[in-house]
Structure formats: C-alpha cells, structure tokens
PDB file of C-alpha atoms in Angstrom:
ATOM      1  CA  GLU I   1      95.256 101.576  94.935  1.00  0.00           C
ATOM      2  CA  ASP I   2      95.099 105.070  96.396  1.00  0.00           C
ATOM      3  CA  GLN I   3      98.746 105.891  97.136  1.00  0.00           C
ATOM      4  CA  VAL I   4     100.591 108.030  99.055  1.00  0.00           C
ATOM      5  CA  THR I   5     103.330 108.287 100.966  1.00  0.00           C
ATOM      6  CA  GLN I   6     105.237 111.123 103.560  1.00  0.00           C
ATOM      7  CA  SER I   7     108.603 112.480 104.221  1.00  0.00           C
ATOM      8  CA  PRO I   8     110.390 112.706 105.759  1.00  0.00           C
ATOM      9  CA  GLU I   9     109.114 109.571 108.792  1.00  0.00           C
ATOM     10  CA  ALA I  10     110.787 112.202 111.574  1.00  0.00           C
ATOM     11  CA  LEU I  11     111.236 115.425 112.156  1.00  0.00           C
ATOM     12  CA  ARG I  12     113.603 118.283 114.899  1.00  0.00           C
ATOM     13  CA  LEU I  13     113.716 121.304 114.143  1.00  0.00           C
ATOM     14  CA  GLN I  14     114.510 124.551 116.956  1.00  0.00           C
ATOM     15  CA  GLU I  15     112.147 127.357 117.604  1.00  0.00           C
ATOM     16  CA  GLY I  16     111.448 129.482 115.055  1.00  0.00           C
ATOM     17  CA  GLU I  17     113.115 127.125 112.268  1.00  0.00           C
ATOM     18  CA  SER I  18     111.273 126.736 109.244  1.00  0.00           C
ATOM     19  CA  SER I  19     110.766 124.048 107.303  1.00  0.00           C
ATOM     20  CA  SER I  20     108.577 121.283 104.769  1.00  0.00           C
ATOM     21  CA  LEU I  21     106.722 118.426 105.304  1.00  0.00           C
ATOM     22  CA  ASN I  22     106.389 116.611 102.327  1.00  0.00           C
ATOM     23  CA  CYS I  23     103.258 113.770 101.198  1.00  0.00           C
ATOM     24  CA  SER I  24     103.623 112.201  97.087  1.00  0.00           C
ATOM     25  CA  TYR I  25     100.703 110.640  96.036  1.00  0.00           C
ATOM     26  CA  THR I  26      99.339 108.502  93.482  1.00  0.00           C
ATOM     27  CA  VAL I  27      95.542 108.561  92.811  1.00  0.00           C
ATOM     28  CA  SER I  28      93.607 107.915  89.492  1.00  0.00           C
ATOM     29  CA  GLY I  29      91.501 111.044  90.307  1.00  0.00           C
ATOM     30  CA  LEU I  30      92.116 113.201  93.614  1.00  0.00           C
ATOM     31  CA  ARG I  31      88.528 114.665  94.340  1.00  0.00           C
ATOM     32  CA  GLY I  32      90.642 115.635  98.155  1.00  0.00           C
ATOM     33  CA  LEU I  33      94.169 116.144  99.429  1.00  0.00           C
ATOM     34  CA  PHE I  34      93.993 116.342 103.410  1.00  0.00           C
ATOM     35  CA  TRP I  35      95.759 117.579 105.999  1.00  0.00           C
ATOM     36  CA  TYR I  36      95.480 116.644 109.466  1.00  0.00           C
ATOM     37  CA  ARG I  37      97.633 116.573 112.474  1.00  0.00           C
ATOM     38  CA  GLN I  38      97.550 114.373 116.201  1.00  0.00           C
ATOM     39  CA  ASP I  39      98.902 114.870 119.399  1.00  0.00           C
ATOM     40  CA  PRO I  40      99.524 111.491 121.341  1.00  0.00           C
ATOM     41  CA  GLY I  41      96.582 109.667 123.260  1.00  0.00           C
ATOM     42  CA  LYS I  42      94.330 111.804 120.399  1.00  0.00           C
ATOM     43  CA  GLY I  43      92.478 111.548 117.500  1.00  0.00           C
ATOM     44  CA  PRO I  44      93.463 113.140 113.527  1.00  0.00           C
ATOM     45  CA  GLU I  45      92.789 117.198 114.302  1.00  0.00           C
ATOM     46  CA  PHE I  46      91.418 118.156 110.332  1.00  0.00           C
ATOM     47  CA  LEU I  47      93.986 121.159 108.935  1.00  0.00           C
ATOM     48  CA  PHE I  48      93.384 121.467 105.877  1.00  0.00           C
ATOM     49  CA  THR I  49      91.195 120.447 102.455  1.00  0.00           C
ATOM     50  CA  LEU I  50      93.088 121.388  98.675  1.00  0.00           C
ATOM     51  CA  TYR I  51      91.240 120.326  95.963  1.00  0.00           C
ATOM     52  CA  SER I  52      93.327 121.602  93.163  1.00  0.00           C
ATOM     53  CA  ALA I  53      96.983 121.875  91.756  1.00  0.00           C
ATOM     54  CA  GLY I  54      97.840 125.228  92.015  1.00  0.00           C
ATOM     55  CA  GLU I  55      95.956 125.894  95.397  1.00  0.00           C
ATOM     56  CA  GLU I  56      97.433 126.666  98.471  1.00  0.00           C
ATOM     57  CA  LYS I  57      95.484 127.366 102.579  1.00  0.00           C
ATOM     58  CA  GLU I  58      97.256 128.803 105.257  1.00  0.00           C
ATOM     59  CA  LYS I  59      96.506 128.336 109.251  1.00  0.00           C
ATOM     60  CA  GLU I  60      98.926 130.415 110.993  1.00  0.00           C
ATOM     61  CA  ARG I  61     102.155 128.695 110.919  1.00  0.00           C
ATOM     62  CA  LEU I  62     101.189 126.344 108.786  1.00  0.00           C
ATOM     63  CA  LYS I  63     100.630 126.511 104.539  1.00  0.00           C
ATOM     64  CA  ALA I  64      99.944 124.024 102.925  1.00  0.00           C
ATOM     65  CA  THR I  65     100.441 123.851  98.921  1.00  0.00           C
ATOM     66  CA  LEU I  66      98.941 121.050  96.325  1.00  0.00           C
ATOM     67  CA  THR I  67     100.967 120.128  92.902  1.00  0.00           C
ATOM     68  CA  LYS I  68      99.199 116.784  90.391  1.00  0.00           C
ATOM     69  CA  LYS I  69     101.984 114.839  92.391  1.00  0.00           C
ATOM     70  CA  GLU I  70     102.612 116.186  95.728  1.00  0.00           C
ATOM     71  CA  SER I  71     101.400 118.482  98.494  1.00  0.00           C
ATOM     72  CA  PHE I  72     103.919 120.741 101.022  1.00  0.00           C
ATOM     73  CA  LEU I  73     103.412 121.018 104.637  1.00  0.00           C
ATOM     74  CA  HIS I  74     104.996 124.367 104.618  1.00  0.00           C
ATOM     75  CA  ILE I  75     105.114 124.979 108.388  1.00  0.00           C
ATOM     76  CA  THR I  76     107.321 128.432 109.874  1.00  0.00           C
ATOM     77  CA  ALA I  77     108.979 130.093 112.355  1.00  0.00           C
ATOM     78  CA  PRO I  78     107.546 127.190 114.575  1.00  0.00           C
ATOM     79  CA  LYS I  79     107.063 127.044 118.355  1.00  0.00           C
ATOM     80  CA  PRO I  80     107.632 123.949 120.700  1.00  0.00           C
ATOM     81  CA  GLU I  81     103.052 123.507 120.653  1.00  0.00           C
ATOM     82  CA  ASP I  82     103.522 123.099 116.767  1.00  0.00           C
ATOM     83  CA  SER I  83     105.496 119.314 117.459  1.00  0.00           C
ATOM     84  CA  ALA I  84     102.373 116.794 116.931  1.00  0.00           C
ATOM     85  CA  THR I  85     102.818 113.866 114.425  1.00  0.00           C
ATOM     86  CA  TYR I  86     101.218 115.125 110.463  1.00  0.00           C
ATOM     87  CA  LEU I  87      99.523 113.536 108.597  1.00  0.00           C
ATOM     88  CA  CYS I  88      98.616 113.275 104.895  1.00  0.00           C
ATOM     89  CA  ALA I  89      95.225 112.265 103.602  1.00  0.00           C
ATOM     90  CA  VAL I  90      93.407 111.498  99.954  1.00  0.00           C
ATOM     91  CA  GLN I  91      90.356 111.319  98.571  1.00  0.00           C
ATOM     92  CA  ALA I  92      89.749 109.657  94.869  1.00  0.00           C
ATOM     93  CA  ASN I  93      86.743 111.434  92.663  1.00  0.00           C
ATOM     94  CA  SER I  94      84.574 107.491  92.881  1.00  0.00           C
ATOM     95  CA  ASN I  95      82.190 106.140  94.582  1.00  0.00           C
ATOM     96  CA  ASP I  96      83.743 105.476  97.516  1.00  0.00           C
ATOM     97  CA  TYR I  97      84.887 108.176 100.348  1.00  0.00           C
ATOM     98  CA  LYS I  98      87.908 106.831 102.158  1.00  0.00           C
ATOM     99  CA  LEU I  99      90.350 108.484 103.015  1.00  0.00           C
ATOM    100  CA  SER I 100      94.107 106.115 102.391  1.00  0.00           C
ATOM    101  CA  PHE I 101      96.548 107.824 105.283  1.00  0.00           C
ATOM    102  CA  GLY I 102     100.593 108.189 104.566  1.00  0.00           C
ATOM    103  CA  ALA I 103     101.991 107.076 107.298  1.00  0.00           C
ATOM    104  CA  GLY I 104     102.911 110.528 108.900  1.00  0.00           C
ATOM    105  CA  THR I 105     105.668 112.791 110.179  1.00  0.00           C
ATOM    106  CA  THR I 106     106.362 113.487 113.377  1.00  0.00           C
ATOM    107  CA  VAL I 107     107.555 117.399 114.923  1.00  0.00           C
ATOM    108  CA  THR I 108     110.048 117.736 117.628  1.00  0.00           C
ATOM    109  CA  VAL I 109     110.569 121.923 117.691  1.00  0.00           C
ATOM    110  CA  ARG I 110     112.761 122.038 121.287  1.00  0.00           C
ATOM    111  CA  ALA I 111     112.704 125.162 122.808  1.00  0.00           C
TER     112      ALA I 111
ATOM    113  CA  LYS U   1      79.126 122.935 119.847  1.00  0.00           C
ATOM    114  CA  ALA U   2      79.725 118.373 120.562  1.00  0.00           C
ATOM    115  CA  GLY U   3      82.425 116.628 118.520  1.00  0.00           C
ATOM    116  CA  VAL U   4      82.722 113.140 117.886  1.00  0.00           C
ATOM    117  CA  THR U   5      82.292 110.697 121.261  1.00  0.00           C
ATOM    118  CA  GLN U   6      84.159 107.438 120.930  1.00  0.00           C
ATOM    119  CA  THR U   7      83.037 104.839 123.799  1.00  0.00           C
ATOM    120  CA  PRO U   8      84.428 103.704 125.861  1.00  0.00           C
ATOM    121  CA  ARG U   9      88.216 105.397 125.920  1.00  0.00           C
ATOM    122  CA  TYR U  10      90.011 102.321 126.628  1.00  0.00           C
ATOM    123  CA  LEU U  11      89.021  98.424 126.862  1.00  0.00           C
ATOM    124  CA  ILE U  12      91.102  95.399 127.738  1.00  0.00           C
ATOM    125  CA  LYS U  13      89.787  92.433 126.413  1.00  0.00           C
ATOM    126  CA  THR U  14      90.760  89.166 125.957  1.00  0.00           C
ATOM    127  CA  ARG U  15      91.426  86.460 123.013  1.00  0.00           C
ATOM    128  CA  GLY U  16      88.939  85.067 121.642  1.00  0.00           C
ATOM    129  CA  GLN U  17      86.620  87.480 123.295  1.00  0.00           C
ATOM    130  CA  GLN U  18      83.985  90.135 121.532  1.00  0.00           C
ATOM    131  CA  VAL U  19      83.887  93.687 122.110  1.00  0.00           C
ATOM    132  CA  THR U  20      81.421  96.657 120.214  1.00  0.00           C
ATOM    133  CA  LEU U  21      82.319 100.580 119.925  1.00  0.00           C
ATOM    134  CA  SER U  22      80.666 103.133 120.672  1.00  0.00           C
ATOM    135  CA  CYS U  23      80.718 106.568 118.094  1.00  0.00           C
ATOM    136  CA  SER U  24      78.818 108.875 118.500  1.00  0.00           C
ATOM    137  CA  PRO U  25      78.752 112.223 114.626  1.00  0.00           C
ATOM    138  CA  ILE U  26      78.427 115.094 115.088  1.00  0.00           C
ATOM    139  CA  SER U  27      74.709 116.470 115.503  1.00  0.00           C
ATOM    140  CA  GLY U  28      73.902 117.060 111.997  1.00  0.00           C
ATOM    141  CA  HIS U  29      76.972 114.716 110.894  1.00  0.00           C
ATOM    142  CA  ARG U  30      75.278 111.260 108.590  1.00  0.00           C
ATOM    143  CA  SER U  31      78.305 109.267 107.196  1.00  0.00           C
ATOM    144  CA  VAL U  32      80.644 107.319 109.646  1.00  0.00           C
ATOM    145  CA  SER U  33      83.663 105.853 108.867  1.00  0.00           C
ATOM    146  CA  TRP U  34      85.853 104.015 111.108  1.00  0.00           C
ATOM    147  CA  TYR U  35      89.574 103.777 110.987  1.00  0.00           C
ATOM    148  CA  GLN U  36      91.913 101.307 112.929  1.00  0.00           C
ATOM    149  CA  GLN U  37      95.253 103.109 113.667  1.00  0.00           C
ATOM    150  CA  THR U  38      98.712 100.837 114.604  1.00  0.00           C
ATOM    151  CA  PRO U  39     101.880 101.494 114.591  1.00  0.00           C
ATOM    152  CA  GLY U  40     103.442  99.261 112.202  1.00  0.00           C
ATOM    153  CA  GLN U  41     100.234 100.046 109.764  1.00  0.00           C
ATOM    154  CA  GLY U  42      99.054 103.287 110.566  1.00  0.00           C
ATOM    155  CA  LEU U  43      95.383 104.672 109.606  1.00  0.00           C
ATOM    156  CA  GLN U  44      93.611 101.628 107.984  1.00  0.00           C
ATOM    157  CA  PHE U  45      89.695 101.994 106.740  1.00  0.00           C
ATOM    158  CA  LEU U  46      87.711  99.891 108.073  1.00  0.00           C
ATOM    159  CA  PHE U  47      84.878 100.648 106.464  1.00  0.00           C
ATOM    160  CA  GLU U  48      81.215 103.992 105.585  1.00  0.00           C
ATOM    161  CA  TYR U  49      78.046 104.327 106.594  1.00  0.00           C
ATOM    162  CA  PHE U  50      75.791 106.949 105.825  1.00  0.00           C
ATOM    163  CA  SER U  51      72.100 106.266 106.651  1.00  0.00           C
ATOM    164  CA  GLU U  52      72.281 102.993 107.622  1.00  0.00           C
ATOM    165  CA  THR U  53      74.128 101.713 104.880  1.00  0.00           C
ATOM    166  CA  GLN U  54      78.083 100.763 104.114  1.00  0.00           C
ATOM    167  CA  ARG U  55      78.622 101.787 101.134  1.00  0.00           C
ATOM    168  CA  ASN U  56      82.705 101.087 101.488  1.00  0.00           C
ATOM    169  CA  LYS U  57      83.921  97.639 103.270  1.00  0.00           C
ATOM    170  CA  GLY U  58      88.238  98.129 103.718  1.00  0.00           C
ATOM    171  CA  ASN U  59      90.297  94.495 103.072  1.00  0.00           C
ATOM    172  CA  PHE U  60      89.396  93.449 107.146  1.00  0.00           C
ATOM    173  CA  PRO U  61      88.207  89.763 108.019  1.00  0.00           C
ATOM    174  CA  GLY U  62      84.716  89.383 108.816  1.00  0.00           C
ATOM    175  CA  ARG U  63      84.930  88.902 112.521  1.00  0.00           C
ATOM    176  CA  PHE U  64      85.064  93.341 111.548  1.00  0.00           C
ATOM    177  CA  SER U  65      81.805  94.606 112.231  1.00  0.00           C
ATOM    178  CA  GLY U  66      79.589  97.256 111.818  1.00  0.00           C
ATOM    179  CA  ARG U  67      75.984  99.195 112.163  1.00  0.00           C
ATOM    180  CA  GLN U  68      74.256 102.386 111.845  1.00  0.00           C
ATOM    181  CA  PHE U  69      71.758 104.150 113.751  1.00  0.00           C
ATOM    182  CA  SER U  70      69.289 106.080 112.598  1.00  0.00           C
ATOM    183  CA  ASN U  71      70.066 109.212 114.335  1.00  0.00           C
ATOM    184  CA  SER U  72      73.925 108.132 112.917  1.00  0.00           C
ATOM    185  CA  ARG U  73      74.476 107.089 115.606  1.00  0.00           C
ATOM    186  CA  SER U  74      77.236 103.801 114.722  1.00  0.00           C
ATOM    187  CA  GLU U  75      78.612 100.388 116.909  1.00  0.00           C
ATOM    188  CA  MET U  76      81.624  98.670 115.158  1.00  0.00           C
ATOM    189  CA  ASN U  77      82.005  94.551 116.572  1.00  0.00           C
ATOM    190  CA  VAL U  78      84.439  92.911 116.467  1.00  0.00           C
ATOM    191  CA  SER U  79      84.225  88.671 117.376  1.00  0.00           C
ATOM    192  CA  THR U  80      87.098  86.640 117.958  1.00  0.00           C
ATOM    193  CA  LEU U  81      89.327  88.524 119.362  1.00  0.00           C
ATOM    194  CA  GLU U  82      92.998  88.296 117.771  1.00  0.00           C
ATOM    195  CA  LEU U  83      95.928  90.075 119.594  1.00  0.00           C
ATOM    196  CA  GLY U  84      96.993  91.583 116.374  1.00  0.00           C
ATOM    197  CA  ASP U  85      93.310  93.748 117.065  1.00  0.00           C
ATOM    198  CA  SER U  86      95.362  96.090 119.602  1.00  0.00           C
ATOM    199  CA  ALA U  87      94.184  99.324 118.209  1.00  0.00           C
ATOM    200  CA  LEU U  88      93.346 102.599 118.422  1.00  0.00           C
ATOM    201  CA  TYR U  89      89.653 103.064 116.680  1.00  0.00           C
ATOM    202  CA  LEU U  90      88.504 105.529 115.407  1.00  0.00           C
ATOM    203  CA  CYS U  91      85.485 107.093 114.268  1.00  0.00           C
ATOM    204  CA  ALA U  92      85.232 109.809 111.899  1.00  0.00           C
ATOM    205  CA  SER U  93      81.999 111.656 110.605  1.00  0.00           C
ATOM    206  CA  SER U  94      80.438 113.984 108.006  1.00  0.00           C
ATOM    207  CA  LEU U  95      78.254 116.110 106.780  1.00  0.00           C
ATOM    208  CA  VAL U  96      78.012 114.346 103.313  1.00  0.00           C
ATOM    209  CA  LYS U  97      79.381 111.138 102.643  1.00  0.00           C
ATOM    210  CA  GLY U  98      83.087 112.558 103.162  1.00  0.00           C
ATOM    211  CA  THR U  99      83.909 114.921 100.701  1.00  0.00           C
ATOM    212  CA  TYR U 100      84.719 118.178 102.851  1.00  0.00           C
ATOM    213  CA  GLY U 101      86.933 115.511 104.816  1.00  0.00           C
ATOM    214  CA  TYR U 102      85.533 113.755 108.474  1.00  0.00           C
ATOM    215  CA  THR U 103      85.997 114.913 111.521  1.00  0.00           C
ATOM    216  CA  PHE U 104      87.929 112.184 113.985  1.00  0.00           C
ATOM    217  CA  GLY U 105      87.450 111.623 117.982  1.00  0.00           C
ATOM    218  CA  SER U 106      89.562 110.548 120.413  1.00  0.00           C
ATOM    219  CA  GLY U 107      89.305 106.949 119.650  1.00  0.00           C
ATOM    220  CA  THR U 108      89.084 104.058 122.174  1.00  0.00           C
ATOM    221  CA  ARG U 109      92.389 102.143 123.266  1.00  0.00           C
ATOM    222  CA  LEU U 110      91.794  98.401 123.077  1.00  0.00           C
ATOM    223  CA  THR U 111      93.979  96.244 124.827  1.00  0.00           C
ATOM    224  CA  VAL U 112      93.825  92.424 123.553  1.00  0.00           C
ATOM    225  CA  VAL U 113      95.608  90.210 125.788  1.00  0.00           C
TER     226      VAL U 113
END
C-alpha cells in the first residue's frame, strides 16, 4: 500500500525566514508526486506535479524537488499569505489513478 | 473558466438519514474522484469515475456510493448516516484519468448529529 509521510506536522516561521517541508513516500512505481496548498474551509489548490527523480519546479516563493524516496517543498522568504496547510500526494504507476495523501504540514508565517 | 463546483457547501443531517452530494467538474474533464477529509484520517480516497464507469473504490463501507452522468457530473450518496461520517467531502476532476493531477472543488461540509 502506498504510504506518504510529511514532516514537520506544523511549522511557524517569521516573515522572510526560509524553510523546507519534507514528504517521504513509499509507492510501487511512481507515476507522479503532487503538492497542494489548502486554506481553511477550502479544497486543496494544485501547486506542482513531479514525475521523476531530479526534477524541480518553481512557482513564486515555492520550489519543489524530487528524489527516489522523498520530495521537498522549499519556501523562500515566506510572506504571511503563504500560511496554509501543504499537502503531498503520490499517484502509483498502475491502473489505479487515486491520490494517496500525507497528513500535511501546517505553515504559519508571522509578520 | 469555471472550476469544480460542489453543492451544497454545508449540510446538517441526522443519524440514520441519507444524503446526496453533487459535483460538476471543469468543462471537458471526464474523470471525477471523491475524497473524504477528516482531522483524524486526513484525505482518504472514496471512488473514481471515468466516462460513467467506476474505475476504483477506496476502503469505505457499502453505504458510500456514487455515480457519474453522461455530462460528467457526479453524485455521491451516503446512506444510514453515522456520526463518524461528519467530514469535508471533496470532489476532484481531471482531463484524462487523473494522469496530470486533479483540480479540487471547495467541498461539502457534512455534519451528522
């Protein structure tokens, strides 16, 4: 069974203080690893998809990287509006297209 | 471009009742999946539909069911509601079987009392 573990559970940052979130995964053949952002009371918002080890993607202050066992989401010089729960999910390379999610990392950025 | 629309946004039901939730995917998207989100279990996969066929089902009891219509709109039904069914139910749509990830709706918050 696919397993996704995110750490830390919560992260409190000062505005401008860069940090990284970790997503460790176990899957029988990775089709894709997804990062989502979720604000309270809303559905997850798509950020990135990574398909193979060594791949990197960037969007504003966020950068996602992928290895064969884990992915990192780097937040550079965060702002208060970056406060959210960041979810990692994997999709196995099979006929099953479901996403298996981690529990998420809740990031709070203080001004 | 309209996103994934879920109705209703909030719902309060009594134990033993049944409920139907609706999801309209992004225009052109043919794959629809449903997820349950709770504080304790996080996001858990319920089922996925593609071209009106259920392609996969998660580990939920038979009280949870769904269907997809020819216009790709989807509904999920929960019968004989239990207190533990209280959750945020999220619908997600994708262009082709979720290969490139899913776009989620804002969800339906179901409270069972």
